[in-house]
Backbone as a ProteinNet text record, in pm:
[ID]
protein_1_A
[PRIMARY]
XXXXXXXXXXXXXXXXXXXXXXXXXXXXXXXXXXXXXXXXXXXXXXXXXXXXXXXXXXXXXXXXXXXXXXXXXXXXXXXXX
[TERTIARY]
2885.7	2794.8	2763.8	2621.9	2593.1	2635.4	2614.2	2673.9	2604.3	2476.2	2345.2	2314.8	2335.3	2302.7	2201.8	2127.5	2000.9	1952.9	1848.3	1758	1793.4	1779.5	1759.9	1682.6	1588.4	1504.2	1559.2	1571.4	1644.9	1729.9	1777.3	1915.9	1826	1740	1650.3	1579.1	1563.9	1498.4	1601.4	1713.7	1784.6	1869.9	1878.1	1900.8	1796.3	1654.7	1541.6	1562	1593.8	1568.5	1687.3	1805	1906.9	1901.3	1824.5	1806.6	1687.5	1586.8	1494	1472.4	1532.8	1540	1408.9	1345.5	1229.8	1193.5	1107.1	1041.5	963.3	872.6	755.7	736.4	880.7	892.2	939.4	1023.2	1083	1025.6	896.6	766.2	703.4	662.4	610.9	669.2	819.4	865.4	848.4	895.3	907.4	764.7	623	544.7	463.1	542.6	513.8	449.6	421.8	386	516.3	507.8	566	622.1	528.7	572.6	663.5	634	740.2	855.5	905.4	978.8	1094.2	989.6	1042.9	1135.2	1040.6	1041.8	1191.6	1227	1297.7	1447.6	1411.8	1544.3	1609.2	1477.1	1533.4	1599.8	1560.6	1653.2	1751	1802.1	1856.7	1985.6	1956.2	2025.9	2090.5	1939.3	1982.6	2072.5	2101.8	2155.5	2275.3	2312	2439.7	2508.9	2446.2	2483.9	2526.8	2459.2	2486.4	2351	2343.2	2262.8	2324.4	2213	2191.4	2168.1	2086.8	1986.6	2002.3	1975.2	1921	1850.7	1748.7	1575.9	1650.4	1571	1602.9	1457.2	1441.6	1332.9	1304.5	1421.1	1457.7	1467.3	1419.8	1446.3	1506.3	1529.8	1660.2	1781.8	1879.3	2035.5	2104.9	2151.2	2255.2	2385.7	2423.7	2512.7	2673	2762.6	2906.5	2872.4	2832.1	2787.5	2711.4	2623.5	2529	2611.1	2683.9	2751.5	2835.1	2885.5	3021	2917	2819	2752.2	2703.8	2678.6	2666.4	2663.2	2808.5	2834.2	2827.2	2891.2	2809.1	2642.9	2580.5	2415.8	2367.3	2516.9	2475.9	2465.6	2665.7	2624.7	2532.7	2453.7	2391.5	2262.2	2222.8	2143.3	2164.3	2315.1	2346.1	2375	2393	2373.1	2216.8	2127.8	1976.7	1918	1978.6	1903.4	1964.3
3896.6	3784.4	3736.5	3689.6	3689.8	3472.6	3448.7	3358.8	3246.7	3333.4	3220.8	3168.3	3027.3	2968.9	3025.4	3086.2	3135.3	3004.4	2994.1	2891	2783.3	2709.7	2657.6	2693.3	2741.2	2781.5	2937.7	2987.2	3160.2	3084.4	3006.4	2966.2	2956.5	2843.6	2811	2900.8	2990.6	3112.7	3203.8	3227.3	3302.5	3240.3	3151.6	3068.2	3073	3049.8	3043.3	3234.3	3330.2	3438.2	3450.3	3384.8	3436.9	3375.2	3279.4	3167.9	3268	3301.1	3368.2	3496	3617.8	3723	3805.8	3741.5	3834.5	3731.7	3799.5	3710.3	3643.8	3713.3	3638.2	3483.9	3540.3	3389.5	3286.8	3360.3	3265.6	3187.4	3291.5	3213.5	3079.7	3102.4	3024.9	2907.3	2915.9	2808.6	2717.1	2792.9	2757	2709.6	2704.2	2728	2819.8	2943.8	3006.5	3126.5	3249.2	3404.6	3464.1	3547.9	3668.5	3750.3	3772.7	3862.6	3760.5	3620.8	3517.5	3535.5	3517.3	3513.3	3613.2	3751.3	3902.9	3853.5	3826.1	3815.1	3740.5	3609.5	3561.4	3606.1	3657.9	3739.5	3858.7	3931.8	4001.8	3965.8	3815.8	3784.7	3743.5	3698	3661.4	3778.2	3866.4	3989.3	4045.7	4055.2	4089.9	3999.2	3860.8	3789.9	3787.3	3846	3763.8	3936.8	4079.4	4219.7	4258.1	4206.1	4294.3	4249.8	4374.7	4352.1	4211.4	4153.7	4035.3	4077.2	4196.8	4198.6	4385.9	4427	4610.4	4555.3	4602	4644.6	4713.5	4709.1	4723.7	4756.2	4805.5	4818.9	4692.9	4598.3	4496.6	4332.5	4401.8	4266.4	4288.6	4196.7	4182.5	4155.3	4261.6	4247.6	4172.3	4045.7	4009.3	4104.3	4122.2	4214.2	4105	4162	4095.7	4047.7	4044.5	3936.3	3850.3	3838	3752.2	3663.8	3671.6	3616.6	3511.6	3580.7	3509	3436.6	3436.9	3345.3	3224.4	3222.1	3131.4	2997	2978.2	2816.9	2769.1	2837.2	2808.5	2753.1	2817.5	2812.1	2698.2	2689.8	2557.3	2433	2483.3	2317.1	2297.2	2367.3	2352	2251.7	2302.8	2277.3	2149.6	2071.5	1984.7	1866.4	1965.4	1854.4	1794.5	1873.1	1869.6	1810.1	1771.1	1665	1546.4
6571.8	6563.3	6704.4	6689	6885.5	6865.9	7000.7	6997.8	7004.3	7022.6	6973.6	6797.3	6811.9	6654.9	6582.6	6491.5	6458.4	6367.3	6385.2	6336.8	6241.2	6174.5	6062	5927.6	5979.7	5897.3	5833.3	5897	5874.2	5729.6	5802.9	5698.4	5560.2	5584.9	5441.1	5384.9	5420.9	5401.4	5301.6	5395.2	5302.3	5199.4	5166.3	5093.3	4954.5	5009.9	4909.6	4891.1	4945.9	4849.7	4771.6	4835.7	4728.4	4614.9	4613	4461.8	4383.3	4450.3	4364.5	4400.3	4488.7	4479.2	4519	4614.7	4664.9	4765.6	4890.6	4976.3	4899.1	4817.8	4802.3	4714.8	4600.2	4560.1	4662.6	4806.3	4854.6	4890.3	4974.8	5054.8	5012.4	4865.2	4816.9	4736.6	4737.5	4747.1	4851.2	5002.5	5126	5167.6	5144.1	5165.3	5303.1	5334.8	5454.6	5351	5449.5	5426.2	5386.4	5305.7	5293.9	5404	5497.1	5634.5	5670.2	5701	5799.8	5725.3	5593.5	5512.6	5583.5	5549.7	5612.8	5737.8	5855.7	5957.5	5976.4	5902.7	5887.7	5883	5765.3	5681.5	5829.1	5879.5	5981.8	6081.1	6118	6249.1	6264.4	6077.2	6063.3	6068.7	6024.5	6013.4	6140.5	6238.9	6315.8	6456.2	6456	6484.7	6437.4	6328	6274.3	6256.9	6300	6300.9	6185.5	6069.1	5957.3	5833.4	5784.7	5683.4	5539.3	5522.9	5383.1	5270.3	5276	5115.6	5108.7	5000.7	5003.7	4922.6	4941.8	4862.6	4764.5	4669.3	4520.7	4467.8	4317.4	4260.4	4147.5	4188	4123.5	4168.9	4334.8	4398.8	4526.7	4572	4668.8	4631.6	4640.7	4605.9	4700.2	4723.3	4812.7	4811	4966.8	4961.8	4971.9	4968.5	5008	5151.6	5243.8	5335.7	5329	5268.3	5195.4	5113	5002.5	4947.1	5060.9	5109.7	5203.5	5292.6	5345.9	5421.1	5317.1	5206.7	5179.6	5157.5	5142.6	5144.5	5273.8	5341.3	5518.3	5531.8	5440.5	5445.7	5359.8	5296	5162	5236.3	5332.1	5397.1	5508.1	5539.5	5682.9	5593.3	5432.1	5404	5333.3	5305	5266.7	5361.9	5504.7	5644.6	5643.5	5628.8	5654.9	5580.4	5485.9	5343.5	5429.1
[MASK]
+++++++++++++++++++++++++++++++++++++++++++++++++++++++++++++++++++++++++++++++++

């Protein structure tokens, strides 16, 4: 993990796909694009050195890191309310 904080938003982001399982619903919860969404999810990934999600024909699968980041992502988002 680099030692730079990654965004806030990354956080809300991956948060909004793990609740609904695709960028695009995330987006449009979030009200951004699809690509930003993407964009998101990637830096997030690539900031923190491990994959979040595998593409699926079903969605986005949260992986066992995804999971375990979570409540971390809950409270950042329970600080932010």
């Amino acid at each position: 993990m680099n030692s730079i904080e990654p965004s806030w938003d990354f956080y809300r982001t991956f948060l909004s796909v793990l609740r609904d399982g695709s960028l695009s619903a995330a987006a449009r919860e979030l009200g951004i694009t699809q690509p930003t969404a993407g964009r998101h999810i990637g830096a997030l990934e690539e900031t923190l050195g491990y994959q979040l999600f595998i593409r699926s024909p079903h969605g986005l699968m949260p992986t066992e890191a995804a999971l375990a980041l979570r409540p971390y992502a809950e409270n950042l988002a329970a600080t932010a309310s």
